[in-house]
Amino acid sequence: MRDSTTGPPAATETAAPSVDTSAEPGEAEGAAVVRPKRDDFGPQPAGASSVAENPSLIALVVWLVCLPVAYGAVRLLRPGNPFDLRTAMIPVAVGAVGLVVTAVVTRRWHAEVVSGLAAGLFAGWVAFTMQVALHGTPFGFAGLGGDAGRMAAMANRYTTTWRSSDGIVPTVPSHYPPLFPWVVGHTAALLHIPAWQLLGSAETIAMSAAVVAGFALWRRLVAGPVALALSLMVPLCFALPQKGYEVLALAVFAPWALATFGRPPRGGLHWLPAGLIGGLSVAWYWAYLAYGALGIAALAVLTWRASPDRGRYLRHIALTLAVTAAVASWYLVPYAAWALMHGTQQMDMFRGGGIESSLLPFLAATPLAALEVTGLAGMVWYRRRTWWATPLLLLTASAYAYRLLYLIVFILRGHTGSMQDTPRMIEPLLAMAGVLTVVQVAPGLIRRLTAAKTLPSGLPALGLCLVIAWTAVTLWLGWMPGQLAPGNGPVGSAAGATQGATPGATLGAFQFPLPDGRYPRFDPQRTRIGWFPVDPIEADVGSVDGPAASPVTLSPSELLFAYVRWPGYLAVADTSAGATTQWLSRYAALARLARVTDPAAFAERSAHTAFGPIDVFILHDAGSRWTWAARGSLPEKPVSFTPAQFSPANFVVFTNLHGHIVVAVRRP
């Protein structure tokens, strides 16, 4: 029975009975997925029961111990060039030792203790491997390209502001979930480190924390070894290293949804922690909540209908949503207020990322696909027999419904709603269901095949070790740049559009130049990204406005905003611009400004556009024209200026910068 202080009460069996018809006679129904009373790994030592009651705490403590050890080991050992195979094999050796230790202790320690220990050790190995992959570069994964560069710009902005703010146009509230870059930015300010240099460590911590957070929430619902296997499904299916914060959000989503809105036999969340997790998820990364919203609503209705105390369940849901809204209000309220007063312009028109990819990833000929199709079958077969099948089925169906809905919207209006990212949620859900199906089916199947009354000794431990090894090898192959296979191009290529990790993301960490034009120590010279002369531009602007100036800048590269905290007038990439920045209107205002040919009128109007002044113009020198061009899906032409528009009476112009860059600074 559920504790009266936790979430929704246990439901009757009228709507979706939790009876497990696969259980053998005389066994507890559903015992395959709830916490076992006996040890499946080995004998329980005296005095271990009190420790085993909290394997989540064990995982947390072990991870917190391993985290500084992982960072310190990389710095002390100086492993060398991560592109070299000898260096790339270091995480394999460390992981093998950890796996052997885990296998050995399963023979002597309680299963719950071992699962917590293994979760903490694996999270520590994740941190160590990611840091080895980044050895020799100050950048995070993917460098400053694409979303990683915009995340760096947001983090850079939050070093000096506490309110929700766009990373490039700071006068408007953020459209993108701001909590992760907010934490990175304020940590950078506290440590006096440039925010862009802290992103790699932040991505590492978030990715490794995903294992522990997922394990802790799943452990409330299922046995420790099963919880560990479930927590590994998210990084196994989706582990883009530059998206570590998204992986963390996804790791907690499924167990949080099941424990908050469903009716597990035990481990339901009280409305206060459920609301806190929900609110932090909204501000951290809300996409998975959007993908699963229909499923959560349907699950809540089913649970309410089956509840013996419907009023109490409604109170639980209402309080959970209230706490969620309160926690996320610092992000949601400014956004909603701005949208009501000024309007928004949705720029979700990015056509990459796999919009055309198959909606049925489980049809591939891979071990992961086999696990996913097993999960699909299990969700359907057990939907009225176990507590987990219907909720996971509803969440998966919700993600599919979201994808199909926005596919129609995309065809009609060109907006994607980020539907291309739904496989990042669908595949882990199917894999989780696959794990639970195997756990549900395997004991009875083995007993029927072998005529044994109990599982063979060590078989569960062997299965868990295989899952750990499978996940570790998959992550290692995806993160180490030395494993870059033919076809896995740099960040932004077609190869980088897959849902799993590819070494191209790590390669991007070595391709970008520093502000002064130098490159990372182990940079791949043949794939270098050209230098955007940030330091010379900053020096030129400072010579006119002073070193502490913060001029509103029009830049042809968003790299500038990752390095300096100048407010921008307009993002370069239209498809990723925040809805609150009103990109289309700003672009139209810029195009109108470019048509003003009189120098005096140009100076006046550029100081008083509909969206404020433009104090610094950074343009490409194309001879008789100076141009600024947007990148994205909209068929817009570059905005073109003439040198005559920037009269010496109103602007100080700097030419001959690297890359044919020209800088025009408004005179004070």
XYZ file of C-alpha atoms in Angstrom:
668
model
C 0.000 0.000 0.000
C 1.107 3.574 -0.651
C 2.138 5.751 2.233
C -0.508 8.363 2.865
C 2.102 11.103 2.616
C 3.162 10.282 -0.943
C 1.535 10.841 -4.333
C -1.744 9.536 -5.727
C -3.359 6.636 -3.892
C -3.254 3.125 -5.191
C -6.026 2.555 -7.678
C -8.572 -0.197 -7.811
C -8.379 -2.788 -10.558
C -11.358 -1.517 -12.529
C -9.519 0.576 -15.148
C -6.116 -1.020 -15.588
C -5.501 -3.806 -13.097
C -1.914 -4.229 -12.001
C -2.154 -7.998 -11.773
C 0.835 -9.709 -13.369
C -0.549 -12.826 -14.975
C 2.939 -13.947 -15.937
C 3.848 -14.626 -12.296
C 4.196 -18.228 -11.237
C 1.713 -19.678 -8.729
C 2.678 -18.809 -5.211
C 4.778 -15.807 -6.228
C 3.990 -12.157 -5.604
C 2.268 -10.728 -8.637
C 4.522 -8.347 -10.529
C 7.520 -9.362 -8.425
C 9.776 -9.155 -11.434
C 9.754 -5.381 -11.459
C 9.103 -4.276 -7.875
C 11.720 -4.337 -5.178
C 12.666 -7.951 -4.390
C 12.883 -9.204 -0.841
C 15.565 -11.759 -1.600
C 18.993 -11.148 -3.076
C 19.457 -12.214 -6.681
C 23.200 -11.529 -6.745
C 24.619 -13.250 -3.709
C 24.395 -13.751 0.041
C 23.604 -10.698 2.085
C 26.266 -9.942 4.691
C 25.296 -9.237 8.231
C 24.376 -5.620 8.816
C 23.997 -4.850 5.112
C 20.236 -4.431 5.125
C 20.323 -0.952 6.618
C 22.800 0.238 4.001
C 20.919 -1.434 1.162
C 17.801 0.512 1.987
C 19.243 3.568 0.235
C 21.241 2.562 -2.842
C 20.454 5.970 -4.332
C 22.513 7.599 -1.601
C 25.323 5.139 -2.300
C 25.240 6.062 -5.981
C 25.289 9.776 -5.185
C 28.197 9.514 -2.740
C 30.253 7.300 -5.059
C 29.630 9.674 -7.977
C 30.605 12.727 -5.919
C 33.820 10.966 -4.942
C 34.569 9.800 -8.483
C 33.885 13.178 -10.093
C 36.934 15.068 -8.729
C 39.018 11.921 -9.118
C 38.091 11.788 -12.818
C 39.023 15.438 -13.366
C 42.195 15.141 -11.304
C 43.316 11.964 -13.064
C 43.072 13.559 -16.493
C 45.072 16.583 -15.375
C 47.712 14.584 -13.517
C 48.131 11.780 -16.032
C 48.162 14.118 -19.045
C 46.927 11.322 -21.314
C 48.162 12.919 -24.540
C 46.505 13.454 -27.882
C 42.936 12.061 -27.724
C 43.117 11.471 -31.482
C 45.813 8.850 -30.818
C 44.499 5.314 -30.309
C 46.754 4.758 -27.287
C 45.070 7.637 -25.497
C 41.633 6.606 -26.711
C 42.061 3.164 -25.121
C 42.583 4.570 -21.607
C 38.846 4.795 -20.805
C 38.423 1.217 -22.042
C 41.031 -0.027 -19.585
C 39.565 1.986 -16.712
C 36.062 0.813 -17.545
C 37.166 -2.819 -17.722
C 38.681 -2.572 -14.248
C 35.497 -1.030 -12.899
C 33.374 -3.729 -14.518
C 35.538 -6.488 -13.035
C 35.246 -4.905 -9.592
C 31.473 -4.730 -9.981
C 31.294 -8.365 -11.087
C 33.419 -9.506 -8.144
C 31.469 -7.667 -5.451
C 28.184 -9.077 -6.749
C 29.246 -12.398 -5.239
C 29.600 -10.959 -1.751
C 27.426 -7.856 -1.464
C 23.701 -7.322 -1.522
C 22.201 -6.577 -4.932
C 20.914 -3.177 -3.852
C 24.342 -2.100 -2.599
C 26.011 -3.326 -5.784
C 23.532 -1.486 -7.993
C 24.145 1.807 -6.178
C 27.896 1.293 -6.311
C 27.784 0.420 -10.010
C 25.636 3.470 -10.815
C 28.089 5.805 -9.073
C 31.130 4.165 -10.669
C 29.606 4.259 -14.142
C 28.725 7.929 -13.742
C 32.320 8.573 -12.697
C 33.568 6.660 -15.743
C 31.339 8.812 -17.969
C 32.959 11.958 -16.550
C 36.469 10.532 -16.952
C 35.868 9.455 -20.564
C 34.408 12.806 -21.585
C 37.320 14.663 -20.030
C 39.847 12.422 -21.784
C 38.048 13.149 -25.054
C 38.366 16.917 -24.389
C 42.003 16.809 -23.289
C 43.966 19.535 -25.036
C 41.105 21.919 -25.839
C 39.463 24.668 -23.779
C 36.165 24.231 -25.653
C 33.246 22.009 -24.863
C 31.858 19.393 -27.212
C 30.993 20.757 -30.668
C 33.161 23.793 -29.919
C 31.231 26.967 -30.658
C 29.279 25.668 -33.613
C 25.511 25.657 -33.919
C 23.602 25.110 -30.706
C 26.824 24.812 -28.695
C 27.848 28.332 -29.721
C 24.453 29.734 -28.822
C 24.600 27.971 -25.465
C 27.993 29.593 -24.883
C 26.510 32.991 -25.740
C 23.671 32.437 -23.250
C 26.086 31.347 -20.533
C 28.251 34.384 -21.285
C 25.201 36.631 -20.897
C 24.311 35.103 -17.525
C 27.667 35.946 -16.009
C 26.300 39.456 -15.417
C 22.505 39.121 -15.237
C 20.152 37.162 -12.999
C 16.943 37.575 -14.970
C 15.816 35.529 -17.937
C 17.516 36.937 -21.030
C 18.201 36.032 -24.636
C 21.831 35.180 -25.291
C 22.267 37.615 -28.192
C 19.487 40.197 -27.711
C 19.567 40.781 -23.930
C 16.688 43.260 -23.880
C 14.149 40.438 -24.324
C 13.433 37.418 -22.071
C 14.726 34.041 -23.121
C 12.664 31.785 -25.340
C 15.017 28.835 -24.843
C 15.021 27.144 -21.389
C 17.586 29.237 -19.516
C 18.418 27.269 -16.365
C 21.440 25.302 -17.640
C 23.288 28.299 -19.171
C 22.198 30.366 -16.153
C 23.977 27.923 -13.826
C 27.050 27.801 -16.094
C 27.222 31.589 -16.386
C 26.984 32.311 -12.679
C 29.438 29.533 -11.876
C 31.854 31.072 -14.363
C 31.435 34.471 -12.735
C 32.052 32.955 -9.304
C 35.206 31.163 -10.481
C 36.365 34.081 -12.678
C 36.533 31.809 -15.722
C 35.154 32.693 -19.172
C 31.826 30.919 -19.547
C 32.786 29.290 -22.853
C 35.692 27.551 -21.110
C 33.341 26.052 -18.527
C 30.896 24.466 -20.970
C 32.884 21.247 -21.432
C 32.934 20.604 -17.695
C 29.253 21.502 -17.384
C 28.346 19.086 -20.181
C 30.420 16.390 -18.501
C 28.791 16.861 -15.109
C 25.293 16.931 -16.602
C 25.871 13.750 -18.626
C 27.287 11.827 -15.680
C 24.585 13.177 -13.350
C 21.965 11.761 -15.714
C 22.986 8.228 -14.721
C 22.681 8.926 -10.996
C 19.474 10.970 -11.276
C 17.782 8.392 -13.472
C 18.875 5.585 -11.163
C 17.625 7.396 -8.050
C 14.146 8.002 -9.481
C 13.784 4.542 -11.001
C 14.997 2.978 -7.741
C 11.856 4.275 -6.048
C 9.818 2.123 -8.433
C 11.834 -1.022 -9.164
C 14.672 -3.120 -7.811
C 18.147 -1.592 -7.809
C 19.655 -3.705 -10.627
C 16.617 -3.034 -12.827
C 16.799 0.671 -11.994
C 20.434 0.760 -13.102
C 19.628 -0.950 -16.398
C 16.761 1.484 -16.985
C 18.939 4.506 -16.214
C 21.458 3.389 -18.857
C 18.889 3.312 -21.644
C 18.895 7.102 -22.082
C 22.654 7.501 -22.694
C 22.637 4.292 -24.728
C 20.030 5.719 -27.128
C 20.842 9.429 -26.993
C 24.216 10.647 -25.803
C 25.236 13.661 -27.877
C 27.928 15.006 -25.541
C 27.141 18.666 -26.263
C 23.549 17.929 -25.176
C 24.391 16.603 -21.720
C 21.781 18.848 -20.131
C 19.116 17.390 -22.441
C 20.201 13.869 -21.532
C 19.794 14.760 -17.848
C 16.290 16.113 -18.463
C 15.340 12.972 -20.380
C 16.811 10.665 -17.729
C 14.418 11.945 -15.068
C 11.381 12.405 -17.307
C 9.983 8.857 -17.539
C 10.359 7.809 -13.874
C 9.087 11.233 -12.771
C 6.004 10.954 -14.990
C 5.236 7.402 -13.837
C 5.755 8.212 -10.162
C 3.805 11.488 -10.302
C 0.813 10.748 -12.523
C 0.645 6.935 -12.544
C -0.006 4.405 -9.816
C 3.123 2.338 -9.199
C 2.896 -0.278 -6.423
C 5.301 1.855 -4.388
C 7.515 4.892 -4.788
C 4.920 7.434 -5.899
C 6.145 11.004 -5.554
C 4.634 13.482 -3.108
C 3.323 16.590 -4.842
C 6.116 18.816 -3.479
C 9.163 16.953 -4.921
C 7.105 16.113 -8.012
C 6.396 19.807 -8.556
C 10.009 20.780 -7.889
C 11.269 18.287 -10.475
C 8.603 19.421 -12.932
C 9.413 23.108 -12.509
C 13.147 22.572 -12.818
C 12.528 20.446 -15.934
C 10.540 23.273 -17.534
C 13.367 25.767 -16.993
C 16.108 23.203 -17.726
C 14.713 21.685 -20.948
C 10.979 21.456 -21.519
C 10.838 19.673 -24.896
C 10.228 16.234 -23.399
C 7.343 17.603 -21.369
C 5.857 18.937 -24.595
C 6.355 15.623 -26.408
C 4.795 13.690 -23.531
C 2.030 16.143 -22.571
C -0.792 14.188 -24.212
C 0.411 10.961 -22.629
C 0.674 12.552 -19.193
C -2.853 13.952 -19.522
C -4.223 10.572 -20.590
C -2.373 8.815 -17.764
C -3.753 11.293 -15.237
C -7.302 10.699 -16.477
C -6.932 6.909 -16.277
C -5.442 7.102 -12.801
C -8.171 9.482 -11.647
C -10.903 7.221 -12.965
C -9.397 4.199 -11.210
C -8.685 6.022 -7.964
C -10.766 5.200 -4.875
C -10.296 8.795 -3.705
C -10.612 10.960 -6.782
C -10.658 14.211 -4.852
C -7.347 13.445 -3.199
C -5.787 12.566 -6.549
C -7.039 15.820 -8.096
C -5.546 17.702 -5.161
C -2.231 15.918 -5.774
C -2.236 16.906 -9.455
C -3.295 20.500 -8.726
C -0.571 20.975 -6.105
C 2.040 19.376 -8.353
C 1.164 21.729 -11.209
C 1.094 24.714 -8.866
C 4.584 23.992 -7.560
C 5.792 23.375 -11.114
C 4.464 26.740 -12.244
C 5.922 28.517 -9.220
C 9.401 27.033 -9.687
C 9.429 27.837 -13.409
C 7.791 31.263 -13.014
C 11.060 33.233 -13.246
C 11.289 31.892 -16.805
C 7.616 31.557 -17.805
C 6.233 34.846 -16.456
C 8.654 37.182 -18.323
C 8.181 35.159 -21.493
C 4.379 35.224 -21.262
C 4.328 38.933 -20.406
C 6.554 39.786 -23.358
C 4.471 37.633 -25.696
C 1.263 39.373 -24.588
C 2.668 42.906 -24.855
C 4.953 42.610 -27.891
C 4.130 39.337 -29.593
C 6.508 36.593 -30.712
C 7.729 35.224 -34.017
C 8.329 31.489 -33.961
C 11.474 30.623 -35.922
C 11.248 26.805 -35.638
C 11.993 26.214 -39.316
C 15.214 24.231 -39.086
C 14.912 21.416 -41.635
C 17.827 19.296 -40.485
C 18.155 16.946 -37.570
C 16.292 14.049 -39.171
C 12.838 15.336 -40.093
C 12.821 12.809 -42.913
C 14.060 9.952 -40.707
C 11.965 6.853 -40.095
C 9.279 6.934 -37.439
C 10.019 3.271 -36.720
C 13.613 3.092 -35.391
C 12.986 -0.370 -33.949
C 12.927 -1.879 -37.450
C 16.703 -1.549 -37.828
C 18.849 -4.684 -37.683
C 20.665 -3.820 -34.435
C 20.652 -5.167 -30.865
C 19.143 -1.880 -29.681
C 16.323 -2.178 -32.206
C 15.654 -5.723 -30.983
C 15.357 -4.418 -27.434
C 13.053 -1.637 -28.610
C 10.717 -3.941 -30.521
C 10.648 -6.159 -27.444
C 9.613 -3.116 -25.454
C 6.871 -2.255 -27.923
C 5.492 -5.776 -27.723
C 5.767 -5.752 -23.945
C 3.900 -2.458 -23.583
C 1.033 -3.796 -25.658
C 0.933 -7.276 -24.101
C 1.278 -6.170 -20.486
C -0.789 -2.996 -20.657
C -3.447 -4.559 -18.384
C -1.125 -6.826 -16.436
C 1.572 -4.535 -15.024
C 1.680 -1.020 -13.632
C 4.386 0.232 -16.029
C 3.201 -0.862 -19.490
C 0.252 1.499 -19.971
C 2.101 4.652 -18.773
C 5.105 3.980 -21.015
C 2.800 3.175 -23.922
C 0.936 6.464 -23.429
C 4.163 8.489 -23.270
C 5.488 6.816 -26.420
C 2.198 7.335 -28.256
C 2.213 10.981 -27.167
C 5.642 11.546 -28.731
C 4.434 9.935 -31.960
C 1.283 12.084 -31.935
C 3.395 15.223 -31.461
C 5.598 14.235 -34.377
C 2.669 13.563 -36.686
C 0.878 16.751 -35.648
C 3.882 18.935 -36.429
C 4.558 17.016 -39.599
C 1.208 18.346 -40.802
C 2.047 21.840 -39.536
C 5.415 21.654 -41.294
C 3.803 20.701 -44.593
C 1.237 23.501 -44.325
C 3.276 26.318 -42.748
C 6.932 25.291 -42.520
C 7.138 25.203 -38.705
C 8.687 22.096 -37.163
C 8.073 22.489 -33.424
C 11.382 20.599 -33.014
C 9.560 17.429 -34.043
C 12.848 16.087 -35.406
C 14.000 15.529 -31.827
C 11.127 13.221 -30.837
C 13.210 10.050 -31.520
C 15.458 11.165 -28.666
C 12.514 10.406 -26.389
C 10.843 7.574 -28.303
C 13.870 5.292 -28.478
C 14.747 5.406 -24.754
C 11.098 4.811 -23.831
C 10.983 1.746 -26.070
C 14.311 0.526 -24.683
C 13.119 1.024 -21.082
C 9.997 -0.958 -21.880
C 12.256 -3.604 -23.406
C 14.241 -3.897 -20.171
C 11.080 -4.187 -18.099
C 9.647 -6.750 -20.520
C 12.784 -8.888 -20.318
C 12.745 -8.677 -16.535
C 9.072 -9.625 -16.543
C 9.384 -12.540 -18.969
C 12.854 -13.972 -18.338
C 12.314 -15.667 -14.937
C 9.272 -17.661 -16.027
C 10.762 -18.435 -19.422
C 14.016 -19.732 -17.940
C 12.150 -21.845 -15.426
C 10.056 -23.406 -18.168
C 13.089 -24.086 -20.359
C 15.301 -25.485 -17.601
C 12.708 -26.930 -15.203
C 14.540 -25.066 -12.419
C 12.669 -23.509 -9.525
C 15.050 -20.556 -9.216
C 17.196 -18.527 -11.585
C 20.717 -19.864 -12.140
C 23.144 -18.238 -9.726
C 24.880 -15.208 -11.188
C 22.649 -14.892 -14.248
C 21.077 -11.537 -13.241
C 24.518 -10.148 -12.434
C 25.843 -11.296 -15.800
C 22.943 -9.638 -17.597
C 23.499 -6.348 -15.780
C 27.243 -6.410 -16.507
C 26.510 -6.962 -20.192
C 24.178 -3.948 -20.250
C 26.833 -1.819 -18.550
C 29.525 -2.970 -20.987
C 27.230 -2.426 -23.985
C 26.461 1.129 -22.902
C 30.089 1.924 -22.082
C 31.421 0.721 -25.440
C 28.691 2.635 -27.290
C 29.537 5.851 -25.465
C 33.281 5.392 -25.897
C 32.922 4.874 -29.642
C 30.734 7.973 -29.883
C 32.848 10.315 -27.782
C 36.521 9.659 -28.533
C 37.649 11.709 -31.556
C 40.158 9.060 -32.533
C 37.251 6.768 -33.389
C 36.022 9.090 -36.163
C 34.910 6.728 -38.890
C 34.505 7.547 -42.596
C 31.257 9.405 -43.075
C 31.169 10.858 -39.558
C 31.999 14.398 -40.528
C 32.447 17.453 -38.344
C 29.678 19.176 -36.469
C 26.966 20.343 -38.788
C 27.450 17.541 -41.288
C 24.787 15.008 -42.135
C 26.509 12.473 -39.895
C 26.024 14.698 -36.895
C 22.274 14.656 -37.364
C 21.810 11.179 -35.948
C 20.286 10.763 -32.491
C 23.214 8.833 -31.027
C 26.627 10.251 -30.273
C 29.140 10.560 -33.101
C 32.812 11.535 -32.768
C 32.094 14.583 -34.934
C 30.817 16.401 -31.850
C 34.150 15.830 -30.107
C 36.038 16.817 -33.260
C 34.248 20.162 -33.148
C 35.851 20.883 -29.770
C 39.246 21.019 -31.509
C 38.306 22.827 -34.721
C 37.511 26.316 -33.471
C 40.084 29.070 -32.964
C 40.497 31.021 -29.763
C 39.685 34.761 -29.782
C 43.313 35.589 -30.610
C 43.491 33.190 -33.559
C 45.375 30.342 -31.878
C 43.991 26.809 -32.077
C 43.726 24.060 -29.447
C 46.791 21.978 -28.789
C 45.634 18.898 -30.682
C 43.568 20.556 -33.389
C 42.962 18.651 -36.667
C 44.516 21.158 -39.080
C 42.760 19.887 -42.195
C 39.319 20.612 -40.719
C 39.964 23.898 -38.929
C 37.208 26.493 -38.695
C 38.369 29.880 -39.997
C 39.276 32.536 -37.449
C 36.787 35.279 -36.726
C 39.074 38.058 -35.364
C 37.372 38.633 -32.013
C 40.357 40.114 -30.174
C 41.221 42.656 -32.907
C 37.553 43.644 -33.200
C 37.282 44.101 -29.432
C 40.455 46.193 -29.430
C 39.243 48.393 -32.289
C 35.869 49.006 -30.669
C 37.515 49.659 -27.332
C 39.783 52.267 -28.902
C 36.680 54.284 -29.805
C 34.203 53.551 -27.004
C 36.563 52.565 -24.208
C 37.426 49.080 -22.863
C 34.295 48.875 -20.693
C 31.884 49.752 -23.510
C 28.897 47.570 -24.314
C 27.731 48.668 -27.771
C 24.787 47.112 -29.592
C 26.447 45.132 -32.365
C 25.470 43.690 -35.717
C 27.815 40.766 -36.309
C 28.088 38.266 -39.187
C 29.193 35.597 -36.712
C 27.533 34.562 -33.447
C 30.971 33.532 -32.158
C 31.428 37.119 -31.060
C 28.709 36.824 -28.413
C 30.285 33.736 -26.871
C 33.438 35.752 -26.156
C 32.260 39.309 -25.413
C 29.179 40.499 -23.561
C 28.065 43.087 -26.064
C 24.345 43.125 -26.800
C 23.507 41.976 -30.291
C 20.985 43.524 -32.635
C 20.099 40.394 -34.578
C 20.994 36.713 -34.503
C 22.674 35.343 -37.598
C 20.857 31.993 -37.726
C 17.185 32.683 -38.263
C 16.049 29.127 -37.534
C 17.449 29.209 -33.994
C 16.593 32.791 -33.053
C 14.417 33.204 -29.980
C 10.743 33.891 -30.627
C 10.920 36.947 -28.361
C 13.618 38.612 -30.499
C 11.147 39.061 -33.391
C 13.786 38.100 -35.916
C 11.709 38.728 -39.036
C 10.802 42.266 -37.982
C 14.378 43.077 -37.007
C 15.636 41.757 -40.325
C 13.085 43.858 -42.189
C 14.160 46.954 -40.221
C 17.802 46.235 -41.079
C 16.969 45.819 -44.765
C 15.127 49.174 -44.751
C 18.076 50.815 -43.041
C 20.460 49.535 -45.736
C 18.431 51.403 -48.363
C 19.113 54.787 -46.704
C 21.931 56.196 -48.829
C 22.416 59.654 -47.299
C 25.230 59.336 -44.694
C 23.692 61.769 -42.202
C 20.255 60.172 -42.442
C 21.834 56.728 -42.193
C 23.651 57.687 -38.998
C 20.444 59.068 -37.490
C 18.231 56.150 -38.408
C 20.771 53.505 -37.379
C 20.817 55.139 -33.953
C 17.027 54.986 -33.652
C 15.682 51.848 -35.341
C 12.375 50.386 -34.212
C 14.377 47.997 -32.022
C 16.979 50.395 -30.690
C 20.377 51.549 -31.930
C 23.096 49.733 -33.826
C 26.384 51.075 -32.496
C 28.820 48.704 -34.206
C 28.523 47.230 -37.698
C 30.736 44.205 -38.368
C 30.466 43.362 -42.064
C 32.144 41.384 -44.816
C 34.193 43.553 -47.172
C 33.205 42.567 -50.704
C 34.894 45.502 -52.399
C 32.281 48.040 -53.366
C 29.734 46.516 -50.941
C 29.845 45.630 -47.262
C 27.451 42.795 -46.503
C 25.734 41.025 -43.639
C 24.077 37.687 -44.432
C 21.705 35.560 -42.392
C 21.939 31.792 -42.315
C 18.973 29.466 -42.136
C 16.025 28.247 -44.134
C 14.414 31.530 -45.167
C 15.183 32.582 -48.756
C 16.496 36.006 -47.775
C 19.232 37.886 -49.612
C 22.230 39.380 -47.810
C 21.798 42.897 -46.477
C 24.208 45.089 -48.381
C 25.733 48.451 -47.388
C 28.121 50.844 -49.132
C 31.248 52.356 -47.602
C 29.822 55.827 -48.305
C 27.005 55.284 -45.803
C 29.529 55.210 -42.922
C 30.806 58.786 -43.071
C 33.936 59.680 -41.049
C 31.891 62.306 -39.236
C 29.705 59.644 -37.646
C 31.696 56.397 -37.726
C 35.246 55.210 -37.195
C 35.920 52.479 -39.747
C 38.521 49.713 -39.370
C 39.455 47.679 -42.424
C 41.958 44.998 -43.409
C 40.971 42.649 -40.583
C 41.399 38.914 -40.991
C 38.781 37.273 -43.196
C 37.924 40.489 -45.072
C 36.114 41.871 -42.044
C 35.348 45.577 -41.729
C 34.207 47.250 -38.496
C 32.325 50.555 -38.335
C 32.011 52.040 -34.834
C 29.667 54.906 -34.109
C 31.489 57.896 -32.686
C 30.496 58.715 -29.083
